[in-house]
């Protein structure tokens, strides 16, 4: 570490690092005090924070009030890596990790998660004095240049620093190979990063939502298995953006996805269908795209969205396959089955839809209303609709698949099975209760919607839709758990895929409810991302979509009012959600196995 | 005369702490941070450390009593303790922490307990020694600290 160089740099660029706004996060008060003092001695502006959750809250609340974050790795309330991830994705601030533990794997993990540096305790002041470089590196390439600097000269000097950086990238590529990511692109990517020591190229670009959207669009257009930085760059066609920028963003993106995927794998151990990067799985790609398209519309919540999306997705793609089948069979009964009316009667349907709605709402829902709904439902044995959904997949499988399955599906069979499975329903319901803890929602709002659409369609359709809702609810679960409101994104990507499995008749049935929902609730929305999803809904024909739409709508509603604030207030969410997410697999299992 | 005598005493006391492996250079780092704005910085930090480390030790003690087989938890507590010890350069304490960490890795409850007793003892010794040192330093007075801390 060229310390001399550093000090000379400091004097040269005195105006800049002076007043650097640093947020220090450490649960150890002693270190907090020392670090604060050290940083103050460097003439930095220091804010200290003993809890990661509080830090995150601070960062979200005062987005542009910090230049850099220094965080301890081991903190009781939130893993430092987790914090790092949030900060990296939401605020795009450089984060320095620190720990007494210098184990290579730990350091690697830090770098993987996007730490720009990893300091070992005891941290020395000269190391801290030097942290401005991370901010500066970023700043150089932001559109607004720092005027008072001879940046070229500084870049020259900075370049020597990159050796340090490059080493880390070297490590990084090592990590890649460890992880057996053998796709050409990532190699290309790491090669690039490694071999290219030019400061200009190494610079961080500010990945605005728009830019990221373009990026994701490009990724999806190319196909996740074929993406390479160059292709993306060409597609994005953004002046000033370098291949290197794209490459590193892609890398970040992938790591991010893989982490979420891993989490997801942990949560749904029985469904390992998707490998980490799972490039061939189209639904995944779609998910990505959509996940980002939404953020554009909802400015406030976008970040959170991005975080969640993928987890949700993983679950989704899994389910979609199954649901696909279920839908198929579904329609069959729908269109051709007069028996339906026997099975379901309106009141039941109502309660079911209620449940569905409630569950699909996100974090802000009242617990109590939900419970009520649920309890109502159970006595009514409205679980029937739910059961239907659960049932069909089996039938289909027996019948040998999607469309054929449903066309040939023997309705009597289905019915029997429905009944047989009635008793399985309660678990489903109870699960949903778990998920929806502390959400705040207008039940009144939702109810009318459902009833209305029931009117618009034949009786038979409505039960079906309801069922769908309840199913989607569960799907929604996953999303909720994974952290919030991402759900919406899914559908927007789907138009591309999809439509095949869908049946015309059911289309109407499915689509219109959601449309109504949109109209009604969407009116207050700031934007209408749902519009997209409508189509996708149609195209997809997956059960979840309905639920998703509903969910999204409510989210947006909420967001207009108190959502945003709550949102950030509930930092602990992640943690809890993780736990909640475990609810999902069992449900899954009982649905489709 | 008396001052310089006290000063010499303090210096040699500190030197002993270093020689006997109680402290490492992190302690000098702290002294360097001490300035006019916070003339008692080292002492403040050290007392903060003892306050917080007592809490951490209580945590560990409790964990050892209640669920001694939860080595992950023990280890993570001790990791905290170790990080804290590194803040004031309490090197002996730190190496005891590492011992504990190893015992955790072996899932050796007895070893952990014994190791923890050592940690506790070292903690107590260091506390006493540093208290004595700071008491002396207070007598030396703020004016002379700079020279003192420049070793």
Tab-separated table of N, CA, C and O in Angstrom, chain B residues 25-114:
chain	number	residue	atom	x	y	z
B	25	UNK	N	0.617	-2.345	19.662
B	25	UNK	CA	0.796	-0.989	19.135
B	25	UNK	C	-0.521	-0.240	18.910
B	25	UNK	O	-0.525	0.967	18.741
B	26	UNK	N	-1.604	-0.960	18.883
B	26	UNK	CA	-2.876	-0.266	18.755
B	26	UNK	C	-3.034	0.781	19.862
B	26	UNK	O	-3.640	1.827	19.666
B	27	UNK	N	-2.434	0.477	20.973
B	27	UNK	CA	-2.510	1.420	22.077
B	27	UNK	C	-1.822	2.744	21.722
B	27	UNK	O	-2.311	3.817	22.058
B	28	UNK	N	-0.733	2.639	21.015
B	28	UNK	CA	-0.064	3.862	20.549
B	28	UNK	C	-0.962	4.631	19.587
B	28	UNK	O	-0.984	5.856	19.576
B	29	UNK	N	-1.642	3.852	18.795
B	29	UNK	CA	-2.569	4.490	17.850
B	29	UNK	C	-3.575	5.351	18.607
B	29	UNK	O	-3.865	6.477	18.212
B	30	UNK	N	-4.051	4.794	19.671
B	30	UNK	CA	-5.013	5.559	20.465
B	30	UNK	C	-4.367	6.821	21.018
B	30	UNK	O	-4.966	7.891	21.030
B	31	UNK	N	-3.158	6.661	21.463
B	31	UNK	CA	-2.478	7.833	22.028
B	31	UNK	C	-2.278	8.911	20.979
B	31	UNK	O	-2.349	10.094	21.267
B	32	UNK	N	-2.058	8.462	19.776
B	32	UNK	CA	-1.889	9.450	18.711
B	32	UNK	C	-3.172	10.213	18.441
B	32	UNK	O	-3.148	11.322	17.940
B	33	UNK	N	-4.253	9.553	18.726
B	33	UNK	CA	-5.538	10.209	18.469
B	33	UNK	C	-5.868	11.247	19.541
B	33	UNK	O	-6.718	12.108	19.342
B	34	UNK	N	-5.218	11.124	20.624
B	34	UNK	CA	-5.506	12.053	21.723
B	34	UNK	C	-4.994	13.442	21.367
B	34	UNK	O	-3.872	13.600	20.933
B	35	UNK	N	-5.851	14.405	21.526
B	35	UNK	CA	-5.428	15.768	21.185
B	35	UNK	C	-6.142	16.772	22.091
B	35	UNK	O	-6.791	16.385	23.060
B	36	UNK	N	-6.021	18.012	21.739
B	36	UNK	CA	-6.613	19.045	22.588
B	36	UNK	C	-8.129	18.915	22.675
B	36	UNK	O	-8.735	19.234	23.691
B	37	UNK	N	-8.682	18.479	21.588
B	37	UNK	CA	-10.143	18.353	21.574
B	37	UNK	C	-10.600	17.290	22.573
B	37	UNK	O	-11.587	17.450	23.268
B	38	UNK	N	-9.855	16.235	22.623
B	38	UNK	CA	-10.208	15.177	23.575
B	38	UNK	C	-8.950	14.720	24.302
B	38	UNK	O	-8.323	13.726	23.926
B	39	UNK	N	-8.603	15.469	25.307
B	39	UNK	CA	-7.331	15.214	26.006
B	39	UNK	C	-7.313	13.897	26.782
B	39	UNK	O	-6.251	13.401	27.120
B	40	UNK	N	-8.484	13.365	27.044
B	40	UNK	CA	-8.505	12.093	27.782
B	40	UNK	C	-8.943	10.930	26.893
B	40	UNK	O	-9.517	9.960	27.373
B	41	UNK	N	-8.670	11.093	25.660
B	41	UNK	CA	-9.228	10.137	24.710
B	41	UNK	C	-8.885	8.694	25.044
B	41	UNK	O	-9.765	7.824	25.073
B	42	UNK	N	-7.635	8.425	25.314
B	42	UNK	CA	-7.216	7.048	25.552
B	42	UNK	C	-7.976	6.469	26.745
B	42	UNK	O	-8.518	5.369	26.687
B	43	UNK	N	-8.001	7.246	27.778
B	43	UNK	CA	-8.673	6.760	28.968
B	43	UNK	C	-10.161	6.527	28.700
B	43	UNK	O	-10.743	5.525	29.140
B	44	UNK	N	-10.735	7.451	27.985
B	44	UNK	CA	-12.158	7.297	27.662
B	44	UNK	C	-12.404	6.013	26.883
B	44	UNK	O	-13.337	5.254	27.170
B	45	UNK	N	-11.570	5.809	25.910
B	45	UNK	CA	-11.739	4.614	25.097
B	45	UNK	C	-11.566	3.359	25.942
B	45	UNK	O	-12.349	2.410	25.857
B	46	UNK	N	-10.547	3.381	26.754
B	46	UNK	CA	-10.261	2.199	27.559
B	46	UNK	C	-11.405	1.917	28.528
B	46	UNK	O	-11.838	0.770	28.684
B	47	UNK	N	-11.918	2.962	29.133
B	47	UNK	CA	-13.014	2.680	30.073
B	47	UNK	C	-14.272	2.249	29.335
B	47	UNK	O	-15.040	1.417	29.827
B	48	UNK	N	-14.449	2.801	28.153
B	48	UNK	CA	-15.567	2.332	27.335
B	48	UNK	C	-15.399	0.855	26.995
B	48	UNK	O	-16.346	0.059	27.043
B	49	UNK	N	-14.163	0.523	26.695
B	49	UNK	CA	-13.897	-0.875	26.386
B	49	UNK	C	-14.244	-1.780	27.566
B	49	UNK	O	-14.901	-2.811	27.395
B	50	UNK	N	-13.828	-1.391	28.742
B	50	UNK	CA	-14.082	-2.267	29.886
B	50	UNK	C	-15.562	-2.361	30.218
B	50	UNK	O	-16.052	-3.402	30.637
B	51	UNK	N	-16.212	-1.272	29.966
B	51	UNK	CA	-17.648	-1.308	30.202
B	51	UNK	C	-18.329	-2.288	29.235
B	51	UNK	O	-19.102	-3.161	29.638
B	52	UNK	N	-17.973	-2.106	27.990
B	52	UNK	CA	-18.632	-2.932	26.976
B	52	UNK	C	-18.188	-4.384	27.050
B	52	UNK	O	-18.986	-5.307	26.862
B	53	UNK	N	-16.918	-4.585	27.345
B	53	UNK	CA	-16.428	-5.966	27.367
B	53	UNK	C	-17.006	-6.731	28.548
B	53	UNK	O	-17.180	-7.946	28.473
B	54	UNK	N	-17.306	-6.018	29.614
B	54	UNK	CA	-17.952	-6.702	30.730
B	54	UNK	C	-19.315	-7.228	30.299
B	54	UNK	O	-19.705	-8.344	30.641
B	55	UNK	N	-19.970	-6.417	29.524
B	55	UNK	CA	-21.273	-6.843	29.001
B	55	UNK	C	-21.111	-8.085	28.120
B	55	UNK	O	-21.848	-9.076	28.259
B	56	UNK	N	-20.120	-8.013	27.251
B	56	UNK	CA	-19.899	-9.151	26.357
B	56	UNK	C	-19.562	-10.415	27.138
B	56	UNK	O	-20.016	-11.508	26.809
B	57	UNK	N	-18.780	-10.217	28.187
B	57	UNK	CA	-18.400	-11.391	28.972
B	57	UNK	C	-19.608	-11.985	29.678
B	57	UNK	O	-19.727	-13.198	29.805
B	58	UNK	N	-20.456	-11.100	30.127
B	58	UNK	CA	-21.679	-11.597	30.763
B	58	UNK	C	-22.487	-12.416	29.763
B	58	UNK	O	-23.040	-13.475	30.091
B	59	UNK	N	-22.519	-11.929	28.544
B	59	UNK	CA	-23.208	-12.678	27.486
B	59	UNK	C	-22.635	-14.079	27.333
B	59	UNK	O	-23.355	-15.066	27.264
B	60	UNK	N	-21.327	-14.096	27.262
B	60	UNK	CA	-20.671	-15.387	27.042
B	60	UNK	C	-20.923	-16.313	28.231
B	60	UNK	O	-21.217	-17.499	28.068
B	61	UNK	N	-20.808	-15.735	29.391
B	61	UNK	CA	-21.004	-16.539	30.592
B	61	UNK	C	-22.392	-17.167	30.599
B	61	UNK	O	-22.575	-18.356	30.867
B	62	UNK	N	-23.328	-16.336	30.244
B	62	UNK	CA	-24.703	-16.814	30.219
B	62	UNK	C	-24.885	-17.918	29.170
B	62	UNK	O	-25.517	-18.948	29.429
B	63	UNK	N	-24.294	-17.660	28.027
B	63	UNK	CA	-24.416	-18.651	26.956
B	63	UNK	C	-23.775	-19.961	27.369
B	63	UNK	O	-24.277	-21.046	27.078
B	64	UNK	N	-22.660	-19.851	28.074
B	64	UNK	CA	-21.983	-21.068	28.528
B	64	UNK	C	-22.838	-21.842	29.525
B	64	UNK	O	-22.837	-23.065	29.546
B	65	UNK	N	-23.544	-21.097	30.311
B	65	UNK	CA	-24.394	-21.755	31.293
B	65	UNK	C	-25.640	-22.355	30.652
B	65	UNK	O	-25.987	-23.507	30.886
B	66	UNK	N	-26.264	-21.537	29.850
B	66	UNK	CA	-27.577	-21.945	29.336
B	66	UNK	C	-27.521	-22.951	28.197
B	66	UNK	O	-28.170	-23.983	28.247
B	67	UNK	N	-26.783	-22.597	27.185
B	67	UNK	CA	-26.667	-23.584	26.111
B	67	UNK	C	-25.222	-23.690	25.639
B	67	UNK	O	-24.834	-23.121	24.627
B	68	UNK	N	-24.476	-24.425	26.413
B	68	UNK	CA	-23.050	-24.540	26.127
B	68	UNK	C	-22.757	-25.220	24.788
B	68	UNK	O	-21.657	-25.106	24.273
B	69	UNK	N	-23.755	-25.880	24.241
B	69	UNK	CA	-23.469	-26.584	22.998
B	69	UNK	C	-23.675	-25.715	21.765
B	69	UNK	O	-23.430	-26.137	20.639
B	70	UNK	N	-24.133	-24.540	22.011
B	70	UNK	CA	-24.329	-23.646	20.873
B	70	UNK	C	-23.019	-22.933	20.564
B	70	UNK	O	-22.818	-21.772	20.896
B	71	UNK	N	-22.164	-23.669	19.912
B	71	UNK	CA	-20.822	-23.143	19.710
B	71	UNK	C	-20.791	-21.965	18.749
B	71	UNK	O	-19.934	-21.104	18.843
B	72	UNK	N	-21.723	-21.978	17.852
B	72	UNK	CA	-21.784	-20.845	16.931
B	72	UNK	C	-22.016	-19.545	17.682
B	72	UNK	O	-21.384	-18.534	17.421
B	73	UNK	N	-22.921	-19.633	18.587
B	73	UNK	CA	-23.250	-18.439	19.347
B	73	UNK	C	-22.069	-18.020	20.209
B	73	UNK	O	-21.691	-16.853	20.243
B	74	UNK	N	-21.512	-18.999	20.882
B	74	UNK	CA	-20.352	-18.706	21.706
B	74	UNK	C	-19.261	-18.052	20.883
B	74	UNK	O	-18.661	-17.055	21.275
B	75	UNK	N	-19.050	-18.650	19.743
B	75	UNK	CA	-17.971	-18.155	18.902
B	75	UNK	C	-18.249	-16.734	18.443
B	75	UNK	O	-17.351	-15.896	18.400
B	76	UNK	N	-19.490	-16.495	18.113
B	76	UNK	CA	-19.770	-15.161	17.612
B	76	UNK	C	-19.690	-14.122	18.731
B	76	UNK	O	-19.245	-12.999	18.517
B	77	UNK	N	-20.052	-14.531	19.920
B	77	UNK	CA	-19.857	-13.633	21.060
B	77	UNK	C	-18.384	-13.335	21.264
B	77	UNK	O	-17.977	-12.198	21.491
B	78	UNK	N	-17.627	-14.404	21.198
B	78	UNK	CA	-16.215	-14.224	21.445
B	78	UNK	C	-15.564	-13.408	20.338
B	78	UNK	O	-14.618	-12.670	20.571
B	79	UNK	N	-16.102	-13.567	19.166
B	79	UNK	CA	-15.604	-12.773	18.050
B	79	UNK	C	-15.815	-11.288	18.327
B	79	UNK	O	-14.949	-10.460	18.081
B	80	UNK	N	-16.947	-10.995	18.856
B	80	UNK	CA	-17.230	-9.618	19.239
B	80	UNK	C	-16.225	-9.141	20.283
B	80	UNK	O	-15.706	-8.036	20.208
B	81	UNK	N	-16.026	-10.010	21.221
B	81	UNK	CA	-15.110	-9.679	22.305
B	81	UNK	C	-13.707	-9.441	21.763
B	81	UNK	O	-13.009	-8.525	22.173
B	82	UNK	N	-13.357	-10.271	20.845
B	82	UNK	CA	-12.024	-10.157	20.260
B	82	UNK	C	-11.889	-8.844	19.498
B	82	UNK	O	-10.882	-8.146	19.595
B	83	UNK	N	-12.915	-8.537	18.740
B	83	UNK	CA	-12.900	-7.285	17.996
B	83	UNK	C	-12.765	-6.104	18.928
B	83	UNK	O	-12.016	-5.160	18.675
B	84	UNK	N	-13.461	-6.218	20.017
B	84	UNK	CA	-13.412	-5.149	20.995
B	84	UNK	C	-12.016	-5.042	21.604
B	84	UNK	O	-11.483	-3.951	21.777
B	85	UNK	N	-11.447	-6.182	21.913
B	85	UNK	CA	-10.112	-6.186	22.506
B	85	UNK	C	-9.091	-5.575	21.566
B	85	UNK	O	-8.142	-4.920	21.990
B	86	UNK	N	-9.311	-5.800	20.296
B	86	UNK	CA	-8.354	-5.260	19.340
B	86	UNK	C	-8.410	-3.739	19.321
B	86	UNK	O	-7.457	-3.085	18.928
B	87	UNK	N	-9.499	-3.184	19.780
B	87	UNK	CA	-9.642	-1.733	19.699
B	87	UNK	C	-8.656	-1.005	20.602
B	87	UNK	O	-8.166	0.060	20.266
B	88	UNK	N	-8.362	-1.575	21.744
B	88	UNK	CA	-7.409	-0.897	22.622
B	88	UNK	C	-6.047	-1.576	22.585
B	88	UNK	O	-5.143	-1.201	23.307
B	89	UNK	N	-5.944	-2.558	21.740
B	89	UNK	CA	-4.654	-3.234	21.633
B	89	UNK	C	-4.387	-4.193	22.772
B	89	UNK	O	-3.239	-4.398	23.174
B	90	UNK	N	-5.425	-4.768	23.306
B	90	UNK	CA	-5.253	-5.717	24.405
B	90	UNK	C	-4.848	-7.066	23.841
B	90	UNK	O	-5.666	-7.960	23.654
B	91	UNK	N	-3.578	-7.204	23.579
B	91	UNK	CA	-3.152	-8.347	22.765
B	91	UNK	C	-3.253	-9.673	23.517
B	91	UNK	O	-3.572	-10.694	22.918
B	92	UNK	N	-2.973	-9.638	24.806
B	92	UNK	CA	-3.052	-10.892	25.539
B	92	UNK	C	-4.490	-11.405	25.569
B	92	UNK	O	-4.763	-12.586	25.380
B	93	UNK	N	-5.349	-10.484	25.797
B	93	UNK	CA	-6.759	-10.813	25.820
B	93	UNK	C	-7.194	-11.373	24.466
B	93	UNK	O	-7.940	-12.349	24.377
B	94	UNK	N	-6.666	-10.751	23.468
B	94	UNK	CA	-7.017	-11.172	22.118
B	94	UNK	C	-6.569	-12.604	21.861
B	94	UNK	O	-7.305	-13.407	21.284
B	95	UNK	N	-5.367	-12.922	22.331
B	95	UNK	CA	-4.910	-14.283	22.048
B	95	UNK	C	-5.693	-15.308	22.873
B	95	UNK	O	-5.884	-16.446	22.428
B	96	UNK	N	-6.154	-14.882	24.025
B	96	UNK	CA	-7.037	-15.790	24.775
B	96	UNK	C	-8.339	-16.022	24.018
B	96	UNK	O	-8.898	-17.115	24.021
B	97	UNK	N	-8.781	-14.977	23.381
B	97	UNK	CA	-10.000	-15.108	22.575
B	97	UNK	C	-9.795	-16.120	21.461
B	97	UNK	O	-10.699	-16.891	21.126
B	98	UNK	N	-8.623	-16.074	20.885
B	98	UNK	CA	-8.352	-17.004	19.792
B	98	UNK	C	-8.362	-18.445	20.310
B	98	UNK	O	-8.866	-19.362	19.648
B	99	UNK	N	-7.806	-18.602	21.511
B	99	UNK	CA	-7.857	-19.929	22.139
B	99	UNK	C	-9.305	-20.413	22.263
B	99	UNK	O	-9.634	-21.551	21.939
B	100	UNK	N	-10.075	-19.523	22.731
B	100	UNK	CA	-11.484	-19.854	22.918
B	100	UNK	C	-12.125	-20.254	21.585
B	100	UNK	O	-12.852	-21.245	21.491
B	101	UNK	N	-11.786	-19.471	20.612
B	101	UNK	CA	-12.310	-19.744	19.264
B	101	UNK	C	-11.949	-21.153	18.809
B	101	UNK	O	-12.762	-21.880	18.233
B	102	UNK	N	-10.711	-21.529	19.111
B	102	UNK	CA	-10.283	-22.873	18.700
B	102	UNK	C	-11.052	-23.959	19.452
B	102	UNK	O	-11.433	-24.977	18.876
B	103	UNK	N	-11.234	-23.703	20.723
B	103	UNK	CA	-11.987	-24.693	21.510
B	103	UNK	C	-13.422	-24.823	20.980
B	103	UNK	O	-14.003	-25.908	20.969
B	104	UNK	N	-13.918	-23.705	20.565
B	104	UNK	CA	-15.258	-23.727	19.963
B	104	UNK	C	-15.258	-24.595	18.723
B	104	UNK	O	-16.175	-25.380	18.494
B	105	UNK	N	-14.227	-24.405	17.944
B	105	UNK	CA	-14.112	-25.177	16.710
B	105	UNK	C	-14.042	-26.669	17.011
B	105	UNK	O	-14.573	-27.498	16.260
B	106	UNK	N	-13.416	-26.997	18.119
B	106	UNK	CA	-13.333	-28.413	18.492
B	106	UNK	C	-14.606	-28.891	19.183
B	106	UNK	O	-14.715	-30.061	19.544
B	107	UNK	N	-15.473	-27.964	19.420
B	107	UNK	CA	-16.702	-28.253	20.165
B	107	UNK	C	-16.375	-28.838	21.534
B	107	UNK	O	-17.005	-29.784	22.000
B	108	UNK	N	-15.400	-28.257	22.098
B	108	UNK	CA	-14.912	-28.732	23.380
B	108	UNK	C	-15.466	-27.824	24.486
B	108	UNK	O	-14.937	-26.748	24.760
B	109	UNK	N	-16.502	-28.292	25.123
B	109	UNK	CA	-17.164	-27.441	26.104
B	109	UNK	C	-16.241	-27.125	27.272
B	109	UNK	O	-16.123	-25.982	27.712
B	110	UNK	N	-15.586	-28.148	27.729
B	110	UNK	CA	-14.709	-27.935	28.870
B	110	UNK	C	-13.599	-26.959	28.517
B	110	UNK	O	-13.286	-26.044	29.279
B	111	UNK	N	-13.054	-27.180	27.350
B	111	UNK	CA	-12.004	-26.279	26.885
B	111	UNK	C	-12.505	-24.854	26.814
B	111	UNK	O	-11.806	-23.914	27.181
B	112	UNK	N	-13.705	-24.719	26.315
B	112	UNK	CA	-14.298	-23.395	26.208
B	112	UNK	C	-14.416	-22.757	27.578
B	112	UNK	O	-14.058	-21.597	27.773
B	113	UNK	N	-14.937	-23.541	28.489
B	113	UNK	CA	-15.149	-23.000	29.829
B	113	UNK	C	-13.824	-22.594	30.450
B	113	UNK	O	-13.696	-21.509	31.025
B	114	UNK	N	-12.855	-23.457	30.299
B	114	UNK	CA	-11.540	-23.136	30.868
B	114	UNK	C	-10.964	-21.896	30.190
B	114	UNK	O	-10.443	-21.001	30.840
